mmCIF file of C-alpha atoms in Angstrom:
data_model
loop_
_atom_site.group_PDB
_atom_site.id
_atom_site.type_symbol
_atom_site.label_atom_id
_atom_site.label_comp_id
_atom_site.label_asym_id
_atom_site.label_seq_id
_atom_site.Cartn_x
_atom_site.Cartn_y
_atom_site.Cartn_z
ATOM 1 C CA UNK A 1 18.145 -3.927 -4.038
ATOM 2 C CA UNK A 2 21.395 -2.068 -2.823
ATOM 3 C CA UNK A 3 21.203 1.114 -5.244
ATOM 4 C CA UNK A 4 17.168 1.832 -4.217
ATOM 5 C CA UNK A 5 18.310 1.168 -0.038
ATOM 6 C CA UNK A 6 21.291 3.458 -1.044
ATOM 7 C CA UNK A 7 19.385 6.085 -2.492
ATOM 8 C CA UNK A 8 16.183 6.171 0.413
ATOM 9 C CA UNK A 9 19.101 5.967 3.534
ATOM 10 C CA UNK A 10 19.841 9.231 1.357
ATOM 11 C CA UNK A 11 16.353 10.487 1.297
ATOM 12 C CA UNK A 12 15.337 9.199 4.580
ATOM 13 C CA UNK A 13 16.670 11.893 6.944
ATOM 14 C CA UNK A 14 15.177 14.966 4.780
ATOM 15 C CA UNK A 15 13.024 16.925 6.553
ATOM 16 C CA UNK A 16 10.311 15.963 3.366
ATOM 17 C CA UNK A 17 10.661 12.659 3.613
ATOM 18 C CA UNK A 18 11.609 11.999 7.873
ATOM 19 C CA UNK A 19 8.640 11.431 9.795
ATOM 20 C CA UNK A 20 6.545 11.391 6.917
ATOM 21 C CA UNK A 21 3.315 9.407 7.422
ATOM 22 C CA UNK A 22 1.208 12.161 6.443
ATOM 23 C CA UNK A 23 3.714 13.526 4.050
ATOM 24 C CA UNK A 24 4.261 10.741 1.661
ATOM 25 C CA UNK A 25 3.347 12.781 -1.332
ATOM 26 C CA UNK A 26 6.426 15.257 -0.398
ATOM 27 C CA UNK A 27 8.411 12.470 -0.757
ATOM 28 C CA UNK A 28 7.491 10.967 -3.788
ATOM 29 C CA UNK A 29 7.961 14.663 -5.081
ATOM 30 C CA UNK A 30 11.446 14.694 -3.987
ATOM 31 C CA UNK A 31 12.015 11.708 -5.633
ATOM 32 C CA UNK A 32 10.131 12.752 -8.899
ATOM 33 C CA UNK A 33 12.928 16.004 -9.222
ATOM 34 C CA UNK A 34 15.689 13.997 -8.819
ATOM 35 C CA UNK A 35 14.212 11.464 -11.549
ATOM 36 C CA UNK A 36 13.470 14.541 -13.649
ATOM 37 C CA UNK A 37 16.891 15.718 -13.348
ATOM 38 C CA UNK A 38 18.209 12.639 -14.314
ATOM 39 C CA UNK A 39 19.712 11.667 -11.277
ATOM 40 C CA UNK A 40 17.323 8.273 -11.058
ATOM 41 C CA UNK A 41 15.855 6.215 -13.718
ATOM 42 C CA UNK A 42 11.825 5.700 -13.816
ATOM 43 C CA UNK A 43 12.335 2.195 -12.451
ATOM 44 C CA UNK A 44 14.969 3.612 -9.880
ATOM 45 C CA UNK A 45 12.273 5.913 -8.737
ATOM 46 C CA UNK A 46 9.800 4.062 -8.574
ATOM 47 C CA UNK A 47 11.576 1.533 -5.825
ATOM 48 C CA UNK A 48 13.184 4.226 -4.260
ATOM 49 C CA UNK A 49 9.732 5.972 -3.721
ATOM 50 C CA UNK A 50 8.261 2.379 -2.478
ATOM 51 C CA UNK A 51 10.972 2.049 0.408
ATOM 52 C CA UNK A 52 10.276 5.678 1.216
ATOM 53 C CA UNK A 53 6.477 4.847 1.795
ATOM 54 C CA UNK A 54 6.900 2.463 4.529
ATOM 55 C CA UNK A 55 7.078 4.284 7.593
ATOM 56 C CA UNK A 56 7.337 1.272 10.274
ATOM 57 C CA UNK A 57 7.307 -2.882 9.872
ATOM 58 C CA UNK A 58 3.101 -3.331 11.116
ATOM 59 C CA UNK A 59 2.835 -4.982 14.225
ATOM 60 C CA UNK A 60 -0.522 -6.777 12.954
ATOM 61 C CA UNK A 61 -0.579 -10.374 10.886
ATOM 62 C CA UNK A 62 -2.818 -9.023 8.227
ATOM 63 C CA UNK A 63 -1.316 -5.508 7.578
ATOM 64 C CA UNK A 64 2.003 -7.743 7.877
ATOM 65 C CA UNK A 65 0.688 -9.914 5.148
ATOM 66 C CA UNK A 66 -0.147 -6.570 2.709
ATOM 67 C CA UNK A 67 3.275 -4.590 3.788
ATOM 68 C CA UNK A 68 5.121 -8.299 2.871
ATOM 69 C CA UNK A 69 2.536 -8.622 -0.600
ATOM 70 C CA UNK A 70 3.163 -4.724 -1.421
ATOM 71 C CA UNK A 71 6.758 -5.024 -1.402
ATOM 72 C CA UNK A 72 7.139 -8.196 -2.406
ATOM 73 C CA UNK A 73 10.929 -8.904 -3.142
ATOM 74 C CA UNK A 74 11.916 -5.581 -1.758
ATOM 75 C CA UNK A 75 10.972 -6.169 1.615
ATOM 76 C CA UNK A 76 14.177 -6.941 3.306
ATOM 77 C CA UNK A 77 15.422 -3.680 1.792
ATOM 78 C CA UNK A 78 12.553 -2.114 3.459
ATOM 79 C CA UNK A 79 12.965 -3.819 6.554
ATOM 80 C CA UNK A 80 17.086 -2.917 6.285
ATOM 81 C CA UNK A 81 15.555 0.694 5.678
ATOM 82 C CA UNK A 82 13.715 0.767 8.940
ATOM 83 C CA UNK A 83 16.117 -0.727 10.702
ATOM 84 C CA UNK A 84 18.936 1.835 10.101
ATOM 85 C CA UNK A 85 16.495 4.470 10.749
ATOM 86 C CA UNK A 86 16.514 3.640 14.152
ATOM 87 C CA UNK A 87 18.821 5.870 16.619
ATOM 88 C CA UNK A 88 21.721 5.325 18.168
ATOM 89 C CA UNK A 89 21.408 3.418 21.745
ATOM 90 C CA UNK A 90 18.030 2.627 21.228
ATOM 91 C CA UNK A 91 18.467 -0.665 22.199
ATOM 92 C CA UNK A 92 14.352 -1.116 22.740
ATOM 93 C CA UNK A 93 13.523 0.149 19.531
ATOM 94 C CA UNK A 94 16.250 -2.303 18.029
ATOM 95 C CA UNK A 95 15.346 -5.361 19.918
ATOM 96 C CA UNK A 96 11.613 -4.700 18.277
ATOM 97 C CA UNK A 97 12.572 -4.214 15.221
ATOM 98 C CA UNK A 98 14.483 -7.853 15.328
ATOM 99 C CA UNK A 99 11.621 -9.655 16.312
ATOM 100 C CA UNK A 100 9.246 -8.066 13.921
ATOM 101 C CA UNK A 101 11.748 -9.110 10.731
ATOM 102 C CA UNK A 102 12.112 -12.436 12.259
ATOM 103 C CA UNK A 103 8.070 -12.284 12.606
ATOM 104 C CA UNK A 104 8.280 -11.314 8.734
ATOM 105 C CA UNK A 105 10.674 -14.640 7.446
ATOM 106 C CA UNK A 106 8.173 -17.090 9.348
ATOM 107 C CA UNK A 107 4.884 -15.206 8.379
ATOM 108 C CA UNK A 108 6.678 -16.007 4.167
ATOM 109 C CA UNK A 109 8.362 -19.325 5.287
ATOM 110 C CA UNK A 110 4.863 -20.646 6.517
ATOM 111 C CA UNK A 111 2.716 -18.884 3.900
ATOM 112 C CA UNK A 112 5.327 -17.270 0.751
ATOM 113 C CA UNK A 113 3.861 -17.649 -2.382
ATOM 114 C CA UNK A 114 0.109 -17.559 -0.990
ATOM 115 C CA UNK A 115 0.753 -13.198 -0.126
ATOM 116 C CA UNK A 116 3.215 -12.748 -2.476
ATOM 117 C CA UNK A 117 1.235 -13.893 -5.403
ATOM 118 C CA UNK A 118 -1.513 -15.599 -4.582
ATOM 119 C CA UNK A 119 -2.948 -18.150 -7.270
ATOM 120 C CA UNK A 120 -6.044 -17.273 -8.943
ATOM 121 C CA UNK A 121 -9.093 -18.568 -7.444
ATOM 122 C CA UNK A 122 -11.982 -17.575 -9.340
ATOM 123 C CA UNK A 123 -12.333 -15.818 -12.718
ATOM 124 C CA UNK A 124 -14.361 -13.207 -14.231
ATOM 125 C CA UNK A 125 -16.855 -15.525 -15.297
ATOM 126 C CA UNK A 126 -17.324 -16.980 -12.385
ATOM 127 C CA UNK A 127 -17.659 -14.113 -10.823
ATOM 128 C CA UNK A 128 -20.892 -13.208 -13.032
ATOM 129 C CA UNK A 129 -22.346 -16.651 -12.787
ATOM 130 C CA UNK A 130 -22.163 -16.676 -8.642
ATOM 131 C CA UNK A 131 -23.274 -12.791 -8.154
ATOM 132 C CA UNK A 132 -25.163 -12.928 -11.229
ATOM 133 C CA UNK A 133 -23.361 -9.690 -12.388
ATOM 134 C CA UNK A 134 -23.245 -8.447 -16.030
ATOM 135 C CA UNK A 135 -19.465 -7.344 -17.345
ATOM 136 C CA UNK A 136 -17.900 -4.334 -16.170
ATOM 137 C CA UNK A 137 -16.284 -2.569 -13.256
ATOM 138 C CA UNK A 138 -17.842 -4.390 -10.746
ATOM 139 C CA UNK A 139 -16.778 -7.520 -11.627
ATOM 140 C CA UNK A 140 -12.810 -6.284 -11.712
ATOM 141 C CA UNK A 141 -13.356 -5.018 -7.876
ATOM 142 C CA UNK A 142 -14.687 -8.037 -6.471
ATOM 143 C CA UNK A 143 -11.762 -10.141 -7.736
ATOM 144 C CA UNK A 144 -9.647 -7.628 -6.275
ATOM 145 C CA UNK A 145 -11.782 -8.000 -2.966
ATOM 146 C CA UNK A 146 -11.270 -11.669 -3.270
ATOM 147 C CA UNK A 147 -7.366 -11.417 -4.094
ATOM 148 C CA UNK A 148 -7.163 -9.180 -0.457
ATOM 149 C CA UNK A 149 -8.588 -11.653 1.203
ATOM 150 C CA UNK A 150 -6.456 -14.388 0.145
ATOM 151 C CA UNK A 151 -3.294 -12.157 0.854
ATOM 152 C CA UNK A 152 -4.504 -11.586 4.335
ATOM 153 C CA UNK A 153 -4.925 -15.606 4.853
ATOM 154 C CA UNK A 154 -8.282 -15.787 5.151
ATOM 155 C CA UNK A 155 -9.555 -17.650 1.418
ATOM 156 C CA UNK A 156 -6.473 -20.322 0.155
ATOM 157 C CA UNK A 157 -9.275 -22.268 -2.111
ATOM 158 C CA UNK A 158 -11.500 -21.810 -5.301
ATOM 159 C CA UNK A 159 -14.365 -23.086 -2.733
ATOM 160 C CA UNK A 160 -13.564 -20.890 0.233
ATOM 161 C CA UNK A 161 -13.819 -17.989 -2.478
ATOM 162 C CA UNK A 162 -17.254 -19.035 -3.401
ATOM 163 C CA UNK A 163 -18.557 -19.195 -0.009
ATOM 164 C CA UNK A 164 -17.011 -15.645 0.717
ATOM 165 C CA UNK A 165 -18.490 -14.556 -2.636
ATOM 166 C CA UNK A 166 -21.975 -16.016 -1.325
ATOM 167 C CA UNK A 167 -21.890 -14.439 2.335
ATOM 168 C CA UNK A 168 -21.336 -17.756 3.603
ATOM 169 C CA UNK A 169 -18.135 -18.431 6.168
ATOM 170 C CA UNK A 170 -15.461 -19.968 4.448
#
């Protein structure tokens, strides 16, 4: 996505937006005026503000797995992101970055479509026949409990679903 990497390399060294783990939200603001202005389009923004968000490549497997799943097709323009963010003769800081991208390709080449978009393992229904749980909200946010699990690797069947749905190990 070379016109959302072109426009957060632009963003990245503003004092709103540089070191901004705790100041996301000044970000996405500075990409909201220049989509108000007319400068970006909605869906420009929108990917522009998602590269901004990530502040590092994780070093662990499972907030690897949610960073590769959040992202989706954008994360090599993330990674690219990170990666040009890094100084000058840092040759550490470089050689870390490497490895963790490299990390990335084999976490998707060994498990792709399984955090990207994992299948659907259970449905509503089956939801309220295990737990026994009448429509509504609930429902919606254990599906969404068991789609988390099976982006972080941990469920990859309807039956390990169950058994995590039933407290039992999967």
């Amino acid at each position: 996505d070379l016109p959302a990497a072109r426009w957060a390399l632009s963003f990245a060294p503003l004092p709103a937006v540089r070191g901004s783990r705790g100041r996301a939200g000044e970000a996405a603001s500075l990409v909201e005026r220049f989509r108000d202005r007319g400068f970006l389009t909605r869906d420009a923004a929108v990917r522009v503000s998602r590269l901004l968000a990530e502040p590092a490549i994780p070093r662990a497997e499972r907030a690897r797995r949610r960073f590769l799943h959040r992202l989706g097709s954008a994360w090599p323009t993330a990674a690219a992101r990170l990666g040009a963010a890094i100084p000058d003769g840092s040759n550490r800081r470089l050689a870390a970055w490497r490895r963790a991208v490299a990390e990335l390709a084999a976490l998707l080449a060994a498990d792709g479509e399984r955090i990207l978009d994992p299948p659907r393992l259970l449905t509503g229904e089956d939801v309220q026949r295990l737990l026994a749980l009448p429509p509504g909200r609930r429902v919606g946010e254990v599906l969404a409990r068991v789609r988390q699990t099976q982006i972080d690797g941990k469920v990859a069947t309807r039956e390990e679903a169950e058994a995590l749905l039933l407290g039992r190990e999967p």
